[in-house]
PDB file of C-alpha atoms and ligand atoms in Angstrom:
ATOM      1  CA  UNK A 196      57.329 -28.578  39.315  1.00 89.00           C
ATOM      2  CA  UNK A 197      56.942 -25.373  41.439  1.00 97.00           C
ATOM      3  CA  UNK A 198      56.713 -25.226  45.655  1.00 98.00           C
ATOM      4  CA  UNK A 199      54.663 -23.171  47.288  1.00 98.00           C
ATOM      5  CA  UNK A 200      55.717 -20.389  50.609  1.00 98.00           C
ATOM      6  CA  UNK A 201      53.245 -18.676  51.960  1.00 98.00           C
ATOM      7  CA  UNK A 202      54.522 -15.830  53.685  1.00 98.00           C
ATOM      8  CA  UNK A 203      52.441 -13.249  56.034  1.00 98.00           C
ATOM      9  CA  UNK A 204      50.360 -10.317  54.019  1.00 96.00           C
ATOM     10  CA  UNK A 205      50.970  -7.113  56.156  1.00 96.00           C
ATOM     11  CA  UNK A 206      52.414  -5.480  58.789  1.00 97.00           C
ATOM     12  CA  UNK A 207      56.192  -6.371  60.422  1.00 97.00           C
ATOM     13  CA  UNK A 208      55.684 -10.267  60.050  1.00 98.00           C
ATOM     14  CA  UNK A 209      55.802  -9.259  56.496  1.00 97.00           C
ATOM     15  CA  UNK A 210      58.472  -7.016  55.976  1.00 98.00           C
ATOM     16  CA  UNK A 211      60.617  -9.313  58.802  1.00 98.00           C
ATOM     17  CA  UNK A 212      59.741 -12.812  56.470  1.00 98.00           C
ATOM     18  CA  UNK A 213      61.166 -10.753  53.102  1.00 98.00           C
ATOM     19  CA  UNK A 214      64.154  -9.594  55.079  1.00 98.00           C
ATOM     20  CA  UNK A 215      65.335 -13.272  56.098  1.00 98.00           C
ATOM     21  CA  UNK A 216      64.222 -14.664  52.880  1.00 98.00           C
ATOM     22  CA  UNK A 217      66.757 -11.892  51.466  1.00 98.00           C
ATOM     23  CA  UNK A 218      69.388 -12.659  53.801  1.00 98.00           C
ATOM     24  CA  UNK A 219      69.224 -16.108  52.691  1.00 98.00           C
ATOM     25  CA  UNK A 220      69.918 -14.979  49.766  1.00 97.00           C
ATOM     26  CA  UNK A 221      66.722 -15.531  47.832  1.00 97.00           C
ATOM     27  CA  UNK A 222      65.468 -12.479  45.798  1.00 96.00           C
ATOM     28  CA  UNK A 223      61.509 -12.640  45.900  1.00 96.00           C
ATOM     29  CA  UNK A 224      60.343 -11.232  42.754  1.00 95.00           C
ATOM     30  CA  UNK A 225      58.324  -7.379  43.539  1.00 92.00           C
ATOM     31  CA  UNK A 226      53.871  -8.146  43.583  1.00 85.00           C
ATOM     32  CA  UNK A 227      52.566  -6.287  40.423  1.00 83.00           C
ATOM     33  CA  UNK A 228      50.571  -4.101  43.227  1.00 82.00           C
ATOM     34  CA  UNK A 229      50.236  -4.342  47.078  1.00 75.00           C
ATOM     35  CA  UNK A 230      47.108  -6.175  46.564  1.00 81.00           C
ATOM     36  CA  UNK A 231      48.528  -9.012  44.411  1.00 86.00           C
ATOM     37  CA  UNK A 232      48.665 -11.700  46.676  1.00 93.00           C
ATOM     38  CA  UNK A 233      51.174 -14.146  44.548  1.00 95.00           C
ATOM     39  CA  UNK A 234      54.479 -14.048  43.192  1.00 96.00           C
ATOM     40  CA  UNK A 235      57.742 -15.834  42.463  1.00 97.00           C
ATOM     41  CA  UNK A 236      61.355 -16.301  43.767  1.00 97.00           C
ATOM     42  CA  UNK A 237      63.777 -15.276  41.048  1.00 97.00           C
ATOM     43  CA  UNK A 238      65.511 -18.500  39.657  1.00 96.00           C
ATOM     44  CA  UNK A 239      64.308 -20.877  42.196  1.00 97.00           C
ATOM     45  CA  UNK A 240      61.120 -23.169  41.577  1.00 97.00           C
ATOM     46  CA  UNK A 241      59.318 -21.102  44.061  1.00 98.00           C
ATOM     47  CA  UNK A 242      55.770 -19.795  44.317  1.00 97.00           C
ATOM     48  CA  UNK A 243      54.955 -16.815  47.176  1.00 98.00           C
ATOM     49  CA  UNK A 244      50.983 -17.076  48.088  1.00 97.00           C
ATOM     50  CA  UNK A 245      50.813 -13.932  50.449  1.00 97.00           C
ATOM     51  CA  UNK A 246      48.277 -15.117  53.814  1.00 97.00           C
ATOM     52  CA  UNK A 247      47.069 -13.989  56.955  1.00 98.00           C
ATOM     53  CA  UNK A 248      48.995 -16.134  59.704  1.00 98.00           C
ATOM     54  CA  UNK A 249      46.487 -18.139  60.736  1.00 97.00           C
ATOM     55  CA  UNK A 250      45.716 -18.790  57.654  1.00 98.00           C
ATOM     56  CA  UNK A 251      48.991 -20.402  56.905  1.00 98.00           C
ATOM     57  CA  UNK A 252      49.196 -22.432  59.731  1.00 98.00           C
ATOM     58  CA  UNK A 253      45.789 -23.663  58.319  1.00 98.00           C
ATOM     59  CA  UNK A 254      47.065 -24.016  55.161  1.00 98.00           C
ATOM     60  CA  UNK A 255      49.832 -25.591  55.980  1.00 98.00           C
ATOM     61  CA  UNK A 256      47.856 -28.249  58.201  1.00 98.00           C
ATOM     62  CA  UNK A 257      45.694 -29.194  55.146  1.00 97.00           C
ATOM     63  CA  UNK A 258      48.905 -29.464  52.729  1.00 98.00           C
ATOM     64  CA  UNK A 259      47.795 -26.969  50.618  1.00 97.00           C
ATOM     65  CA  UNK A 260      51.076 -24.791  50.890  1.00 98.00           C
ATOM     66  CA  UNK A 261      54.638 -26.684  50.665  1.00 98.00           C
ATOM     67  CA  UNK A 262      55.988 -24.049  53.376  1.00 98.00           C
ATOM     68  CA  UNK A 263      55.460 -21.181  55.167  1.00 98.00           C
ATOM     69  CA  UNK A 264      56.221 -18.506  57.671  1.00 99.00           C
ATOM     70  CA  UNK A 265      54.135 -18.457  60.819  1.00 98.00           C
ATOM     71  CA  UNK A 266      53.476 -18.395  64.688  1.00 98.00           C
ATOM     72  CA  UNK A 267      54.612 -21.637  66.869  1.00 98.00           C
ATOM     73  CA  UNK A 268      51.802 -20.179  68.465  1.00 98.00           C
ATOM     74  CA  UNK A 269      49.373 -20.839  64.972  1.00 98.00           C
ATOM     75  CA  UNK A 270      51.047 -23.815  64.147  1.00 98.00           C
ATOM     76  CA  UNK A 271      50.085 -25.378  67.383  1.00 98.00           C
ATOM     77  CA  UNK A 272      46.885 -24.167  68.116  1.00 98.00           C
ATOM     78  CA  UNK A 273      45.344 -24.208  64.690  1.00 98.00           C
ATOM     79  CA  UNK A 274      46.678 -28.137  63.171  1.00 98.00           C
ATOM     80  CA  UNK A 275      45.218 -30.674  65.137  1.00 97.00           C
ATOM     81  CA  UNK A 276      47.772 -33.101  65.753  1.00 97.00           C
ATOM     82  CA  UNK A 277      50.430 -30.703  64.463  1.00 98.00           C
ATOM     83  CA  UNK A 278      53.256 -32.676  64.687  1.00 98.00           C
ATOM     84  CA  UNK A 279      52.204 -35.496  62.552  1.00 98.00           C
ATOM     85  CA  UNK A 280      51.230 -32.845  59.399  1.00 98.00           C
ATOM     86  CA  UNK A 281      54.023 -29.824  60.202  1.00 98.00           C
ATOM     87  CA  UNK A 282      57.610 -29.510  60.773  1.00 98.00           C
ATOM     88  CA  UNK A 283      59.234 -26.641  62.134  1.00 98.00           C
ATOM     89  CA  UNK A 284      62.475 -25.744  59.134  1.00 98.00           C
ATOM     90  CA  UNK A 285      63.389 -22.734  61.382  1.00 98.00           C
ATOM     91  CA  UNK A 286      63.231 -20.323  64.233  1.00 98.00           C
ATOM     92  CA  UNK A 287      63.580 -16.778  62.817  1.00 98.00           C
ATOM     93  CA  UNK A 288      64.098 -14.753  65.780  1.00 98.00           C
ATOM     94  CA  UNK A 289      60.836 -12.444  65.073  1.00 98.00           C
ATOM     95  CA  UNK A 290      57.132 -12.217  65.831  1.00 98.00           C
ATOM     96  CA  UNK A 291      58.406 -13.281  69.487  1.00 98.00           C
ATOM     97  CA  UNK A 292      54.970 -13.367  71.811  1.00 98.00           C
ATOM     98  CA  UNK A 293      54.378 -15.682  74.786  1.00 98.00           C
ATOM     99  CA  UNK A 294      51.252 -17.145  75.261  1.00 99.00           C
ATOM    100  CA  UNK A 295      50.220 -17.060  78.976  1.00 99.00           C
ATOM    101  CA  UNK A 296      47.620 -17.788  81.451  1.00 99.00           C
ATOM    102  CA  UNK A 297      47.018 -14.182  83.518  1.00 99.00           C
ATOM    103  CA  UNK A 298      44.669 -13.816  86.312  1.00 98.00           C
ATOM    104  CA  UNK A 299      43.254 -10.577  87.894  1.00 98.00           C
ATOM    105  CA  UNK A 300      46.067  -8.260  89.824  1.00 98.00           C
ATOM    106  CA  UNK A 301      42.982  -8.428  92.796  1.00 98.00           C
ATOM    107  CA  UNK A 302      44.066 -12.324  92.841  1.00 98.00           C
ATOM    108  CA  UNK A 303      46.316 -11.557  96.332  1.00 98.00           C
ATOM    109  CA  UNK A 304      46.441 -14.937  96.941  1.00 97.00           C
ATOM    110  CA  UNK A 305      46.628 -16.741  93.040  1.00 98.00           C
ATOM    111  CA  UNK A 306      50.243 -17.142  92.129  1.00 98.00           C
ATOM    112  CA  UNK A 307      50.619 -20.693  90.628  1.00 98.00           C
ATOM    113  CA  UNK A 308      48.433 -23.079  88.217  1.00 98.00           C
ATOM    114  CA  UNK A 309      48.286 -24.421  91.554  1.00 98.00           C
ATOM    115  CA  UNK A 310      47.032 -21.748  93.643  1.00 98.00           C
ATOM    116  CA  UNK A 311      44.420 -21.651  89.813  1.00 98.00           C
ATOM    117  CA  UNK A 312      43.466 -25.333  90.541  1.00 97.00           C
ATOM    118  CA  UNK A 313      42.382 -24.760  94.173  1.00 96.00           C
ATOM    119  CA  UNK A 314      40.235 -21.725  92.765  1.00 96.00           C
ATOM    120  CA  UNK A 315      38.795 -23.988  89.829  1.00 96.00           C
ATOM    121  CA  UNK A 316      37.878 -26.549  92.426  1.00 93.00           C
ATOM    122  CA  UNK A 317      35.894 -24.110  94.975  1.00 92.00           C
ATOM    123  CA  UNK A 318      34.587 -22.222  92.121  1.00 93.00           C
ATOM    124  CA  UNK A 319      31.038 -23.642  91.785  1.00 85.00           C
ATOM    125  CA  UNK A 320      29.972 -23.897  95.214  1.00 88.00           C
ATOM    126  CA  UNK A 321      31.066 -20.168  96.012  1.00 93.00           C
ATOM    127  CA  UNK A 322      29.726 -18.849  92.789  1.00 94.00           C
ATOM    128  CA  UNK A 323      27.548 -21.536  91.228  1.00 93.00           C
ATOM    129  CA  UNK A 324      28.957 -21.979  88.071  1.00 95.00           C
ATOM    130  CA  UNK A 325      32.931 -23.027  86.699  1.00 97.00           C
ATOM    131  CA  UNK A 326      35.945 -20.774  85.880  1.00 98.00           C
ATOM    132  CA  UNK A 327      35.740 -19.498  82.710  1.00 98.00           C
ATOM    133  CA  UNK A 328      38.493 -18.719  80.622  1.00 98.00           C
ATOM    134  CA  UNK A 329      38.201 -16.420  77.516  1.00 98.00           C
ATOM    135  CA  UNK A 330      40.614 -16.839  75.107  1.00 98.00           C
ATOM    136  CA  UNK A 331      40.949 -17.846  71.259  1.00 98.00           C
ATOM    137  CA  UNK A 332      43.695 -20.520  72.202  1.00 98.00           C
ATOM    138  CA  UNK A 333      41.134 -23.411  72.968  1.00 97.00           C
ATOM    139  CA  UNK A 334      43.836 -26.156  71.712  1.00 98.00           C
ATOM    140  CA  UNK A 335      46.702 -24.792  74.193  1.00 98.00           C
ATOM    141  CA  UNK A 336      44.553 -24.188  76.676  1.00 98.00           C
ATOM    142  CA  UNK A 337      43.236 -27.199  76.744  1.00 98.00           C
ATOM    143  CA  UNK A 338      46.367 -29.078  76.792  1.00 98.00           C
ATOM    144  CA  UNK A 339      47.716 -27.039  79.305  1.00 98.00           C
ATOM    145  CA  UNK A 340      45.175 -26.928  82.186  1.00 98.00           C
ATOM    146  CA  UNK A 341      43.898 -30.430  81.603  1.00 97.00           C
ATOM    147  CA  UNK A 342      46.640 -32.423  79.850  1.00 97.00           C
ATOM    148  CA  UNK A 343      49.645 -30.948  81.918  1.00 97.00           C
ATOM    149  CA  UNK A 344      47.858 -29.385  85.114  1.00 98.00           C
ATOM    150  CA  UNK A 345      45.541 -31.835  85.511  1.00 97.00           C
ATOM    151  CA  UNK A 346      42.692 -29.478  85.637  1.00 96.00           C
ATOM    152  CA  UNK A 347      39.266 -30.264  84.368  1.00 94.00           C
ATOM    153  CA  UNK A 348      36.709 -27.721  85.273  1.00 94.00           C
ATOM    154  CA  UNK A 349      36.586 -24.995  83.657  1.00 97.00           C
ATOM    155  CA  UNK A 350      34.704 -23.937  80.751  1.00 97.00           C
ATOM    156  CA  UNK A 351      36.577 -22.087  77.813  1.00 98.00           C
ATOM    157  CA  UNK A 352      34.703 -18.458  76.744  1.00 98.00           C
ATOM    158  CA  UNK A 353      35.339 -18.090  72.807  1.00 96.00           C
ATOM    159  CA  UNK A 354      36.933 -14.998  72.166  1.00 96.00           C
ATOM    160  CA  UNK A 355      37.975 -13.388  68.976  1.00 91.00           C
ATOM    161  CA  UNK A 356      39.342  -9.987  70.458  1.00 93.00           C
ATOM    162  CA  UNK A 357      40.429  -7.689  73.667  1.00 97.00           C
ATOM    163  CA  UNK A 358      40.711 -10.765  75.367  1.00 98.00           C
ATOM    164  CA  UNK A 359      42.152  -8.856  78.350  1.00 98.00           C
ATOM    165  CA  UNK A 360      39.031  -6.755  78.482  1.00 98.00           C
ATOM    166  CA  UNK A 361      37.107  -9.810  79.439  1.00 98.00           C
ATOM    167  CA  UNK A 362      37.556 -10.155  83.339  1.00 98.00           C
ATOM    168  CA  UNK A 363      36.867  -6.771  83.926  1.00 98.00           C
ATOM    169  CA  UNK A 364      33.202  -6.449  81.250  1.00 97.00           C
ATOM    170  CA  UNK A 365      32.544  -9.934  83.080  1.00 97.00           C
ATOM    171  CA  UNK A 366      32.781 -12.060  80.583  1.00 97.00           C
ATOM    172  CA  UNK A 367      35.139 -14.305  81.902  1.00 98.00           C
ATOM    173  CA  UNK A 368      37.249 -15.005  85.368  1.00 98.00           C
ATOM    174  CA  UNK A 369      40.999 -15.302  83.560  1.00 98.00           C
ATOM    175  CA  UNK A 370      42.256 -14.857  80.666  1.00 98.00           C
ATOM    176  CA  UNK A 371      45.105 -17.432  77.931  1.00 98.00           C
ATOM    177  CA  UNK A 372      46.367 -14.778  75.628  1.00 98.00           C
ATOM    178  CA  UNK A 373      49.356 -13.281  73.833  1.00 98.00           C
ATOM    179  CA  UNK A 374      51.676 -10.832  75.629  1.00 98.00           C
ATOM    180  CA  UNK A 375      54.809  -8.997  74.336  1.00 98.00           C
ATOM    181  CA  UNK A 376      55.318  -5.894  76.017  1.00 98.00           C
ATOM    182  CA  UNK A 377      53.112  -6.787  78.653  1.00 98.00           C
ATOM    183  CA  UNK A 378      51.348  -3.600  78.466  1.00 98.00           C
ATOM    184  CA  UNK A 379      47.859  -4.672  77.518  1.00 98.00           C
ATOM    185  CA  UNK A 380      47.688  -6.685  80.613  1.00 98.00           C
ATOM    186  CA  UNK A 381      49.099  -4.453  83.208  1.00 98.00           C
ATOM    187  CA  UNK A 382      46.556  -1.639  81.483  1.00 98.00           C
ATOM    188  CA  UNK A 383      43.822  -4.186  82.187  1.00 98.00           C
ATOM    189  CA  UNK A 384      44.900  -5.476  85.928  1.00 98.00           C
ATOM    190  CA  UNK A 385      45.822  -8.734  85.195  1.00 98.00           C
ATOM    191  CA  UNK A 386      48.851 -10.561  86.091  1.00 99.00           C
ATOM    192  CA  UNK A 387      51.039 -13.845  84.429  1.00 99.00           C
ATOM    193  CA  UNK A 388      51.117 -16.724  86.925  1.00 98.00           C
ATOM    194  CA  UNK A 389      54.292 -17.681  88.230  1.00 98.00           C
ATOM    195  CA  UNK A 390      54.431 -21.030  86.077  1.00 98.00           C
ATOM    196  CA  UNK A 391      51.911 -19.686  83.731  1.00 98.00           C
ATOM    197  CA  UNK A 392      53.419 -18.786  80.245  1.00 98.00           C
ATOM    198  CA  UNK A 393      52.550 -22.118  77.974  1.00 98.00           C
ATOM    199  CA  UNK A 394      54.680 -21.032  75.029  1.00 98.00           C
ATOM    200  CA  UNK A 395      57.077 -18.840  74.112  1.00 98.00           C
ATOM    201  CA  UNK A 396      56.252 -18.222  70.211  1.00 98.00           C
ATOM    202  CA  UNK A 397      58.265 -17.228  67.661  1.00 98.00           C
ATOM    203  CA  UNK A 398      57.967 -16.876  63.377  1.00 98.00           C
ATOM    204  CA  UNK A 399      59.063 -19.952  62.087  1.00 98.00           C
ATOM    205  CA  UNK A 400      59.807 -21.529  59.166  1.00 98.00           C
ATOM    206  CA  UNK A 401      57.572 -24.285  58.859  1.00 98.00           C
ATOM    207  CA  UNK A 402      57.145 -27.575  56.376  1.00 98.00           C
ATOM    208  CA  UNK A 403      54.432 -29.140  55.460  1.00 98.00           C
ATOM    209  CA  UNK A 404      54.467 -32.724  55.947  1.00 98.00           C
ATOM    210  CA  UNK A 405      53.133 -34.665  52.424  1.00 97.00           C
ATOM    211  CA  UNK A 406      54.222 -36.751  49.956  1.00 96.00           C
ATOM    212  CA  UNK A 407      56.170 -34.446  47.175  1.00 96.00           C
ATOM    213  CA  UNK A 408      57.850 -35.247  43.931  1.00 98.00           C
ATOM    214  CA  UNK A 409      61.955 -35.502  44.262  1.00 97.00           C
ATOM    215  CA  UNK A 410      62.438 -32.142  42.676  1.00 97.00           C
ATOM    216  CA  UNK A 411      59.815 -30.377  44.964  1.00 98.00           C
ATOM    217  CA  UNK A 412      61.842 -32.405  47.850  1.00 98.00           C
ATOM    218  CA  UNK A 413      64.989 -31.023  46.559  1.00 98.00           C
ATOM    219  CA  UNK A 414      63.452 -26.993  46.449  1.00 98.00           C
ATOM    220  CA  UNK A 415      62.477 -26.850  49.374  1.00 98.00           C
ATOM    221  CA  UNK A 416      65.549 -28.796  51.256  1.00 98.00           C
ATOM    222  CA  UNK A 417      67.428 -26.043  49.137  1.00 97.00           C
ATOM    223  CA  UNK A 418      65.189 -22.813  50.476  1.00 98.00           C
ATOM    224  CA  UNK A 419      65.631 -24.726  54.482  1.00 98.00           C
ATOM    225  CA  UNK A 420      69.606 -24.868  53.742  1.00 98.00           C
ATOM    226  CA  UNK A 421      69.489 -21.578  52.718  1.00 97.00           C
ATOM    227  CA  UNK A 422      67.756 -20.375  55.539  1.00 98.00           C
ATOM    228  CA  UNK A 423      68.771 -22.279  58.425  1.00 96.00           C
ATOM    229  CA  UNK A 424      72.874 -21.201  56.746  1.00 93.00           C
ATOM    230  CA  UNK A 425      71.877 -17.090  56.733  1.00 90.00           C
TER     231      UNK A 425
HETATM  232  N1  ATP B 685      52.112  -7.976  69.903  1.00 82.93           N
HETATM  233  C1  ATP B 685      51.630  -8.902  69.077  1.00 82.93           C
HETATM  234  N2  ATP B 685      50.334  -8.888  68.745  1.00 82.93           N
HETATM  235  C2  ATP B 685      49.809  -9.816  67.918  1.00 82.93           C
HETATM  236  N3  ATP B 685      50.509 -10.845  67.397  1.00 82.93           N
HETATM  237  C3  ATP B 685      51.802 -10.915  67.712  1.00 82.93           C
HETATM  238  C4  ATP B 685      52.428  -9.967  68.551  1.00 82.93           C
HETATM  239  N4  ATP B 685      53.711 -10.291  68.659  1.00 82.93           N
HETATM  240  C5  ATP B 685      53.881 -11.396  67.934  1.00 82.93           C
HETATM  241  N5  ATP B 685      52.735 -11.807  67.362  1.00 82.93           N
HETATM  242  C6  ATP B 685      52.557 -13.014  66.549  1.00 82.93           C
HETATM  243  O1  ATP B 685      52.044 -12.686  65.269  1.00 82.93           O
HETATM  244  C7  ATP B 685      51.168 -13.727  64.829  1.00 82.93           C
HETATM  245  C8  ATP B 685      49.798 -13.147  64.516  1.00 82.93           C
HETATM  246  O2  ATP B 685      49.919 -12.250  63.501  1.00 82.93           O
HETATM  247  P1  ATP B 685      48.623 -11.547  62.878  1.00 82.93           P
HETATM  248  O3  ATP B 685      47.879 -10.828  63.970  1.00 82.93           O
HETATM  249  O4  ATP B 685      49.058 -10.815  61.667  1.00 82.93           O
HETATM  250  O5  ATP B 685      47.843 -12.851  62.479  1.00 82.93           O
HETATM  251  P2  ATP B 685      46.374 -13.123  61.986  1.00 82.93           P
HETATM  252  O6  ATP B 685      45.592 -13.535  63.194  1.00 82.93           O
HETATM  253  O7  ATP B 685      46.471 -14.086  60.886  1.00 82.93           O
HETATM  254  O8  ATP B 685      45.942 -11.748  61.399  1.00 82.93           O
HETATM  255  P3  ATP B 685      44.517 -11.119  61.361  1.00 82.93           P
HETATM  256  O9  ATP B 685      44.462 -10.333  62.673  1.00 82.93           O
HETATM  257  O10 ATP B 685      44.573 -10.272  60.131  1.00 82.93           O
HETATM  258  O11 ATP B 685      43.562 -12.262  61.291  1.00 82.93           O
HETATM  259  C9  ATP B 685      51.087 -14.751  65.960  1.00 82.93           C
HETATM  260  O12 ATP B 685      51.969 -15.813  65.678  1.00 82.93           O
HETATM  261  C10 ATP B 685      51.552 -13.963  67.154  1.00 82.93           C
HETATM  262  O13 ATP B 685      52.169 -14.770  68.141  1.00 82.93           O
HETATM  263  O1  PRP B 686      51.964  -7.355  75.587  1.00 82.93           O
HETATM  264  P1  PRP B 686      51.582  -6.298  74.592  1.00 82.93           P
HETATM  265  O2  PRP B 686      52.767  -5.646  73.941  1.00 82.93           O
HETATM  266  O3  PRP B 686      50.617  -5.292  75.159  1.00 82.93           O
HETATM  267  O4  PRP B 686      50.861  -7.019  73.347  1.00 82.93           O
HETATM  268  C1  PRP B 686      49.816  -7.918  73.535  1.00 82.93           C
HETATM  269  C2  PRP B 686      48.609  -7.542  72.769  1.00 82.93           C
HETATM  270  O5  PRP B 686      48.896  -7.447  71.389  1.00 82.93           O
HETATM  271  C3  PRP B 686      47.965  -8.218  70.666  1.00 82.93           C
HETATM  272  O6  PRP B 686      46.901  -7.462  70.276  1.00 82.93           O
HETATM  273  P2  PRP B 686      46.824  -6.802  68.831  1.00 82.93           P
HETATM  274  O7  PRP B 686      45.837  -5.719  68.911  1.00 82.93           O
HETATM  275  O8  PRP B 686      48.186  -6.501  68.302  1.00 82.93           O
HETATM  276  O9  PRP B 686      46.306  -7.983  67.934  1.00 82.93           O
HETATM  277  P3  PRP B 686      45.090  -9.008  68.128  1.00 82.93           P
HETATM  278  O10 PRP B 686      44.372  -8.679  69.412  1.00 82.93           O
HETATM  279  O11 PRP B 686      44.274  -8.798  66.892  1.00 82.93           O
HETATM  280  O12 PRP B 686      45.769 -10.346  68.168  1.00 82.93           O
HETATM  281  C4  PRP B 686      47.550  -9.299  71.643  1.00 82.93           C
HETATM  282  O13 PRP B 686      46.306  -9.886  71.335  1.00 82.93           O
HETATM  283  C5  PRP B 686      47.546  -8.588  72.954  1.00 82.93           C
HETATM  284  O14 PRP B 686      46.296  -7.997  73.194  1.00 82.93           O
END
């Protein structure tokens, strides 16, 4: 019986996911070629299926990986219900983004989801149609303005990239979105509200929640241990 990690494809969520598996003590067996996309953990009952990061989260949500290295920020936007289908093994200490809720810097008198609401509320009548919001975290957003801010009209923009961009080509009014540096929104004239970051993400270590045989239970117990004890 064999479990399956996926870990991230490219770039430093890669190289960072290899380096803690390492440290852990695990020696992930070298891909034939960069483009191979699967390969093993040396004596362990271990298979590596190289992903995008969404697509683990995804993957991860349907069952069809064992475990996997990820976004909190993935996990939770991308599996409905999250909880009930993901666990979270381990926070690794990389990939460390917050996802916020930023408004224009013109906003003088917007500080607070508060100050947002008030906005939200007048925004019809002065302008004849609702806030928008572009973003590609529908999920958090959602939860956030409505759930825990007890906002409700709004209307979500879809967007799939240069989210920032979006207040100023017109596209939207504010903006949820990553932020690291916080460069991409100060270049763009936007600012975080006071009580506006909704997560601070991380990589993690993440379990998928199914029924698996004893051994498979034991692996991947054993590759958590050997994390979580790096
Ligand atoms: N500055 C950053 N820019 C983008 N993602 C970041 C940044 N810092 C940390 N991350 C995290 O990296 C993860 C996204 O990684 P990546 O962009 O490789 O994912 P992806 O959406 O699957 O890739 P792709 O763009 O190929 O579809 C998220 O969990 C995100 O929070
Ligand atoms: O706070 P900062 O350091 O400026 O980083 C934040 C930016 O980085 C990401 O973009 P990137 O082009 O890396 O990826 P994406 O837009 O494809 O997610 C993210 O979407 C932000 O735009």
């Amino acid at each position: 019986m064999t479990i399956t990690l996926a870990l991230p494809s490219k770039g430093r969520l890669k190289e960072e996911s290899l380096a803690v598996l390492t440290k852990a003590g695990m020696k992930v067996m070298p891909q034939t070629d960069e483009r191979s996309y699967r390969t093993r953990v040396d004596g362990l009952d271990v298979e590596i299926a190289f992903l995008s990061a969404s697509e683990i989260a995804r993957e991860l949500g349907n069952g069809t990986v064992d475990l996997g290295v990820t976004g909190e920020d993935l996990v939770r936007e991308t599996i409905p219900d999250w909880e009930k289908r993901a666990a979270i093994g381990a926070r690794l200490g990389f990939g460390r983004a917050d996802v916020v809720v930023a408004v224009p810097e013109a906003w003088l008198d917007v500080d607070t989801m508060a100050d947002l609401d008030d906005v939200a509320a007048e925004f019809r009548q002065r302008h004849g149609r609702r806030l928008r919001i572009a973003t590609k975290y529908w999920r958090l957003t959602q939860q956030f303005f409505s759930s825990q801010h007890g906002i409700q009209v709004y209307r979500i923009v879809e967007s799939l990239g240069a989210t920032e961009g979006a207040p100023a080509a017109g596209s939207a009014d504010v903006i949820v979105d990553i932020t690291s540096t916080g460069s991409t929104l100060r270049a763009n004239h936007l600012k975080i509200l006071d009580d506006g970051v909704i997560l601070q993400s991380q990589a993690c270590m993440v379990q998928a929640l199914k029924p698996r045989s004893t051994e498979d239970d034991a692996t991947l117990q054993a590759v958590l241990a050997a994390i979580n004890g790096r």
